[in-house]
Short mmCIF file of C-alpha atoms in Angstrom, two decimals:
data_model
loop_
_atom_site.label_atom_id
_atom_site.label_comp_id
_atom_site.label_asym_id
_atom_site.label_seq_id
_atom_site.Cartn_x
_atom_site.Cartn_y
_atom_site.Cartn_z
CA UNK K 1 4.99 -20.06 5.09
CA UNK K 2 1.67 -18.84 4.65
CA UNK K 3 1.23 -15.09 3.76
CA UNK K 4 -1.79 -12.63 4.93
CA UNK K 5 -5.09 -14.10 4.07
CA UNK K 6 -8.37 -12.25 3.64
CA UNK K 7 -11.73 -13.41 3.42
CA UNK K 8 -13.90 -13.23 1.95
CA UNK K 9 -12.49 -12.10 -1.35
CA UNK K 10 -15.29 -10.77 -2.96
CA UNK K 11 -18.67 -9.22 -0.79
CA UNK K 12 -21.59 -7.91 -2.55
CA UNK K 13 -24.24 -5.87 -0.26
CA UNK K 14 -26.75 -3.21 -0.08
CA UNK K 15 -27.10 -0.15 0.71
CA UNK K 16 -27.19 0.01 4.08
CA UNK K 17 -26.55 -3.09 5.16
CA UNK K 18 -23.30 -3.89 7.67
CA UNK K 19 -20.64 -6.03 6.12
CA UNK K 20 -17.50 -7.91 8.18
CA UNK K 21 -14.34 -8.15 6.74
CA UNK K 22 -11.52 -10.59 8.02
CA UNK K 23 -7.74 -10.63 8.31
CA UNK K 24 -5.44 -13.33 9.22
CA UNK K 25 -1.86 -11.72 9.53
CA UNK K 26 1.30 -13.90 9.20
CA UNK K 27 1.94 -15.56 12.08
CA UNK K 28 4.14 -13.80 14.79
CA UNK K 29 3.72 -10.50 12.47
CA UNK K 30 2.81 -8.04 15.82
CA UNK K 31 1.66 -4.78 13.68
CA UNK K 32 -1.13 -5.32 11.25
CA UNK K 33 -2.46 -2.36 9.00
CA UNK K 34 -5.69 -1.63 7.21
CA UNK K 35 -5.67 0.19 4.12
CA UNK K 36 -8.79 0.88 1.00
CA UNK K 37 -7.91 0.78 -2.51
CA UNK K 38 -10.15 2.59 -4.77
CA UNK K 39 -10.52 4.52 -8.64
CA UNK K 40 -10.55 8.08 -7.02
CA UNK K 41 -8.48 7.95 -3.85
CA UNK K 42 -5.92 5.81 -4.46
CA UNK K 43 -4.30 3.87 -1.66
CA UNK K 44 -5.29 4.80 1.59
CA UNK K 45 -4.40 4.38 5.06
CA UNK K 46 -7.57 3.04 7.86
CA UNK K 47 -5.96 2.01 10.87
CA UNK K 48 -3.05 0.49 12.36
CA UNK K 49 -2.33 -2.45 15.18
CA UNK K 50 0.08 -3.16 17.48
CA UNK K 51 -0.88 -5.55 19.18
CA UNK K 52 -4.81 -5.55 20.47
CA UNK K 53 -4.36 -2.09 20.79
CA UNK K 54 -4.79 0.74 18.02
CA UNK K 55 -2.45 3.90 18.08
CA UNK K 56 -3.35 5.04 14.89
CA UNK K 57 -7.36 5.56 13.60
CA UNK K 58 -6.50 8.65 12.00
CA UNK K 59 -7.29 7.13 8.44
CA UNK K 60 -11.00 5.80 9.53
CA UNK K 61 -13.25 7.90 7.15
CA UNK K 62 -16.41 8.08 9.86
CA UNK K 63 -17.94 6.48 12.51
CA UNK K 64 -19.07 4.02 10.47
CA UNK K 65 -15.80 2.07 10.35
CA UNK K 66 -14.32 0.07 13.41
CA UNK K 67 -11.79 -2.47 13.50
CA UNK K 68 -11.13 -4.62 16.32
CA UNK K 69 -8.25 -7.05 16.68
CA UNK K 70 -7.81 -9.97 18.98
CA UNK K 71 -5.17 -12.47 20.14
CA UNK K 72 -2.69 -10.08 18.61
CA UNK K 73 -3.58 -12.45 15.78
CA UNK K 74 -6.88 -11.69 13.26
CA UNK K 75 -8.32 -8.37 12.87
CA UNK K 76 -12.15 -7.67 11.44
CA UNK K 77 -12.89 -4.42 10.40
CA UNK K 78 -16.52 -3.55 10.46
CA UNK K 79 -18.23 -1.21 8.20
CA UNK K 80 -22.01 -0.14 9.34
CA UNK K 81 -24.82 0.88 6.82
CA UNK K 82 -23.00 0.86 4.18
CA UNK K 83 -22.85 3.67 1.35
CA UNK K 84 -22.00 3.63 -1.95
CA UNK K 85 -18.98 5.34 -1.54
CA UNK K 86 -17.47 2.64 0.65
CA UNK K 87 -16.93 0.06 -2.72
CA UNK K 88 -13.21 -0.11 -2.90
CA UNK K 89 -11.14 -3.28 -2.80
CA UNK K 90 -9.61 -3.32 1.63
CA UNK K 91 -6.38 -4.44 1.87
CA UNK K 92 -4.64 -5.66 4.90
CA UNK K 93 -1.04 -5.80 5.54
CA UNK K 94 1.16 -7.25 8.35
CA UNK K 95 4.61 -6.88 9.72
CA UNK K 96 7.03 -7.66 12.52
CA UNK K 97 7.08 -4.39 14.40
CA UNK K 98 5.84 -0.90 13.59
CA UNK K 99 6.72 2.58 14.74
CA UNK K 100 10.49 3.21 14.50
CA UNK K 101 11.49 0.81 11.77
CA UNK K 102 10.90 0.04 7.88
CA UNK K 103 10.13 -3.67 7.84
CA UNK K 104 8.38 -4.69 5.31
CA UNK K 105 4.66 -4.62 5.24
CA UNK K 106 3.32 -8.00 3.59
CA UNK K 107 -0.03 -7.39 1.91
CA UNK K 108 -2.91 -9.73 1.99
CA UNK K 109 -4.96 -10.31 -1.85
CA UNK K 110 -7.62 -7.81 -0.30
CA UNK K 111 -11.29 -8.08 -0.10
CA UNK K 112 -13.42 -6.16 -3.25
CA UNK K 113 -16.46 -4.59 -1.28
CA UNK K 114 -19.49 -3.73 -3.95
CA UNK K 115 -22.01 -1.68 -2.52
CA UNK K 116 -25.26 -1.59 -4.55
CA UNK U 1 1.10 15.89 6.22
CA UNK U 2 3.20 13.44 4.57
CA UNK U 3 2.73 13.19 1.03
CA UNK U 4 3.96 11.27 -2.54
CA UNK U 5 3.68 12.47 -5.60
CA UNK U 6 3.94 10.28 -8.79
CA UNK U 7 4.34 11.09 -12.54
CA UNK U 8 0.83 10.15 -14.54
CA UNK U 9 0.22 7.72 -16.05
CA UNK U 10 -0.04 5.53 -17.81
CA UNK U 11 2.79 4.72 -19.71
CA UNK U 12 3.37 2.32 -22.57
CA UNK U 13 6.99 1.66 -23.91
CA UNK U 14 8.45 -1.35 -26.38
CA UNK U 15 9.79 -4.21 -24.37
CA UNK U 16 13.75 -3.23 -23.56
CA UNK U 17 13.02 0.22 -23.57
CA UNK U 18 13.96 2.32 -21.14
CA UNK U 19 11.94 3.22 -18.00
CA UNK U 20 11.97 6.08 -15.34
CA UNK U 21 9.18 6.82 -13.01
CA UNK U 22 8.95 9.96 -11.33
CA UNK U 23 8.29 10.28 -7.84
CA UNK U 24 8.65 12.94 -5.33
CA UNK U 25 7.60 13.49 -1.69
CA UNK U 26 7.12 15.56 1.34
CA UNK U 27 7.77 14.11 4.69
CA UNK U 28 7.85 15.43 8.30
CA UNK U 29 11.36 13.80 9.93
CA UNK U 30 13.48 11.01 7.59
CA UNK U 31 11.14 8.67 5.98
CA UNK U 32 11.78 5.08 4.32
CA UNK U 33 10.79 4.99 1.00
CA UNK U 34 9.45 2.34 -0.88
CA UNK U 35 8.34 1.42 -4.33
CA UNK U 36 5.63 -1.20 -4.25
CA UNK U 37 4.21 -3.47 -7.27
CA UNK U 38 0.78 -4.47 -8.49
CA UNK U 39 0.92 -7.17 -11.21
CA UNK U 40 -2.38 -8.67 -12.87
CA UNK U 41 -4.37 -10.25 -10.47
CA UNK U 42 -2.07 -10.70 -7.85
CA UNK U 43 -1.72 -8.70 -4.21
CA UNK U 44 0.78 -5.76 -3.56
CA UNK U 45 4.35 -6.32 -3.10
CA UNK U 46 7.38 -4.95 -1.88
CA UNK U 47 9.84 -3.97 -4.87
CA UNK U 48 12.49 -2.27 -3.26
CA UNK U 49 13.54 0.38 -0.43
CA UNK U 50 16.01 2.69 0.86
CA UNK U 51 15.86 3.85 4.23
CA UNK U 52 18.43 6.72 4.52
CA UNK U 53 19.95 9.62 2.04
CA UNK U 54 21.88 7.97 -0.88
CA UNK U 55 20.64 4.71 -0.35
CA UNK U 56 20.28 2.67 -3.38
CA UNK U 57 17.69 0.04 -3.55
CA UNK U 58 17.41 -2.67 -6.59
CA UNK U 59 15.58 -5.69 -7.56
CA UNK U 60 14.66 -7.46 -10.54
CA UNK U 61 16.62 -4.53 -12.76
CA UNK U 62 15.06 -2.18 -11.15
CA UNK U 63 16.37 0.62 -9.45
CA UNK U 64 15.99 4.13 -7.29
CA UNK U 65 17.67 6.24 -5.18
CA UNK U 66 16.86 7.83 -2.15
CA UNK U 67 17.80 11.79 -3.24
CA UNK U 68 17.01 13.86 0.12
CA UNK U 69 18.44 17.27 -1.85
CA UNK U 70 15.43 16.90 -4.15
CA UNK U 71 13.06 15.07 -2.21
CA UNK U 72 12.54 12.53 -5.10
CA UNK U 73 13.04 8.57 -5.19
CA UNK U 74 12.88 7.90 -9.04
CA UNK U 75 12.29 4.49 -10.39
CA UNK U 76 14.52 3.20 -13.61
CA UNK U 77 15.07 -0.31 -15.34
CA UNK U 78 17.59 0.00 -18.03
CA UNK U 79 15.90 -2.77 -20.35
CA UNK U 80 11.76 -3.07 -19.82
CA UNK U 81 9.95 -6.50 -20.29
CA UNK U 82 6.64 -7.73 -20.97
CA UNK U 83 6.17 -9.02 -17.56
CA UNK U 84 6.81 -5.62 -16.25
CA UNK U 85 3.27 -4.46 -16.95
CA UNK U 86 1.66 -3.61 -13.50
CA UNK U 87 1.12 -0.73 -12.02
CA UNK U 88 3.46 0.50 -9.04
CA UNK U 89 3.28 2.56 -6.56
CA UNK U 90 5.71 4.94 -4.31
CA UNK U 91 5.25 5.12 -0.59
CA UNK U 92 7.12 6.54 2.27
CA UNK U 93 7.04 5.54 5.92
CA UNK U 94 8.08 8.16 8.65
CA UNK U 95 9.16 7.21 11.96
CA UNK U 96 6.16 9.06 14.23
CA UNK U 97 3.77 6.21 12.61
CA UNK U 98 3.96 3.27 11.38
CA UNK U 99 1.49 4.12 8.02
CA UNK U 100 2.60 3.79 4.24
CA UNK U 101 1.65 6.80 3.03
CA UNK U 102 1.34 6.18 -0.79
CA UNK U 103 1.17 8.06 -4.44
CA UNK U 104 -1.65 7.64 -6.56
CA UNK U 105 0.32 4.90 -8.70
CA UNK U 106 0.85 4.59 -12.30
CA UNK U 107 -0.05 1.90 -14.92
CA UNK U 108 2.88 0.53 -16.89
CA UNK U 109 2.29 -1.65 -20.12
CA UNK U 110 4.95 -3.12 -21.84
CA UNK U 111 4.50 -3.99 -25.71
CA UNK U 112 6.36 -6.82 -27.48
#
């Protein structure tokens, strides 16, 4: 079946400016994850799903960041005025449950965010 | 916090050489551990997990165990291969939250 999908795959933008990114988990997957991938941090945790609902922002970096997820289905995360800092490549994962288990988290191709 | 701790990198061996990867981690409670893969232009993916003391996990040749005594959850492949180059990463996952927490990663390249 089809795996996590991201769009889009590549965003350019200024300084700034607010950018959308999307998420389409795999279908029926009820916990869906945000994390950032970048040179000096490594991989890092955003926020987590279950659900609509988020028990876990403890990874958004400011108030800048919000994610939102509806349907229990696709997730945007939103990052306002933009900074330099904020270029890494966002990755979003999906699985069937979360909290007291270890099933596997499936990873979308992730969206590279340039800032200018 | 939780925390993973990998070797540096990178590392460059002959193809069927042999490979270890060092990782080591702190954890509140009894995490799952996980060693993920990043190939050339291609997404993350799971590589292989144990989820208790003296588990074992394998795939593709490769192979760690879950060492709760030493806190560490090595990665080894007896006989590397070109198409091992990627860089991987270890990650844990404790049961208060659902969050991979992950190590920095390190680049593996594989020469003929």
């Amino acid at each position: 079946g089809a795996g996590v999908s991201q769009s889009p795959s590549n965003k350019v933008t200024e300084k700034g400016k607010d950018v959308e990114l999307r998420c389409d988990p795999i279908s029926g997957h009820t916990a869906l994850y945000w994390y950032r991938q970048s040179l000096g941090q490594g991989l890092e945790f955003l926020i987590y799903f279950q659900g609509n609902s988020a028990p876990d922002k403890s990874g958004l970096p400011s108030d800048r960041f919000s994610a939102e997820r509806t349907g229990g289905s696709v997730s945007t995360l939103t990052i306002q005025r933009t900074q330099q800092e904020d270029s890494a490549v966002y990755l979003c994962a999906s699985s069937l449950e979360g909290l007291y288990n270890s099933y596997e988290q499936y990873f979308g191709p992730g969206t590279r965010l340039t800032v200018t | 916090g939780d925390s993973v701790t990998q070797m540096e990198g990178p590392v460059t061996l002959s193809e069927e050489a042999f490979l270890t990867i060092n990782c080591t981690y702190t954890a509140t409670g009894y995490p799952s551990l996980f060693w993920y893969v990043q190939y050339p232009g291609e997404g993350l993916q799971l590589l292989l997990k144990a989820t208790k003391a003296d588990d074992k996990g394998s795939n593709k040749g490769f192979e760690a165990t879950y060492r709760k005594e030493t806190t560490s959850f090595h990665l080894e492949k007896g006989s590397v291969q070109v198409s091992d180059s990627a860089v991987y990463f270890c990650a844990l996952k404790t049961g208060a939250n659902s969050k991979l927490t992950f190590g920095k990663g390190i680049t593996l390249s594989v020469r003929p």
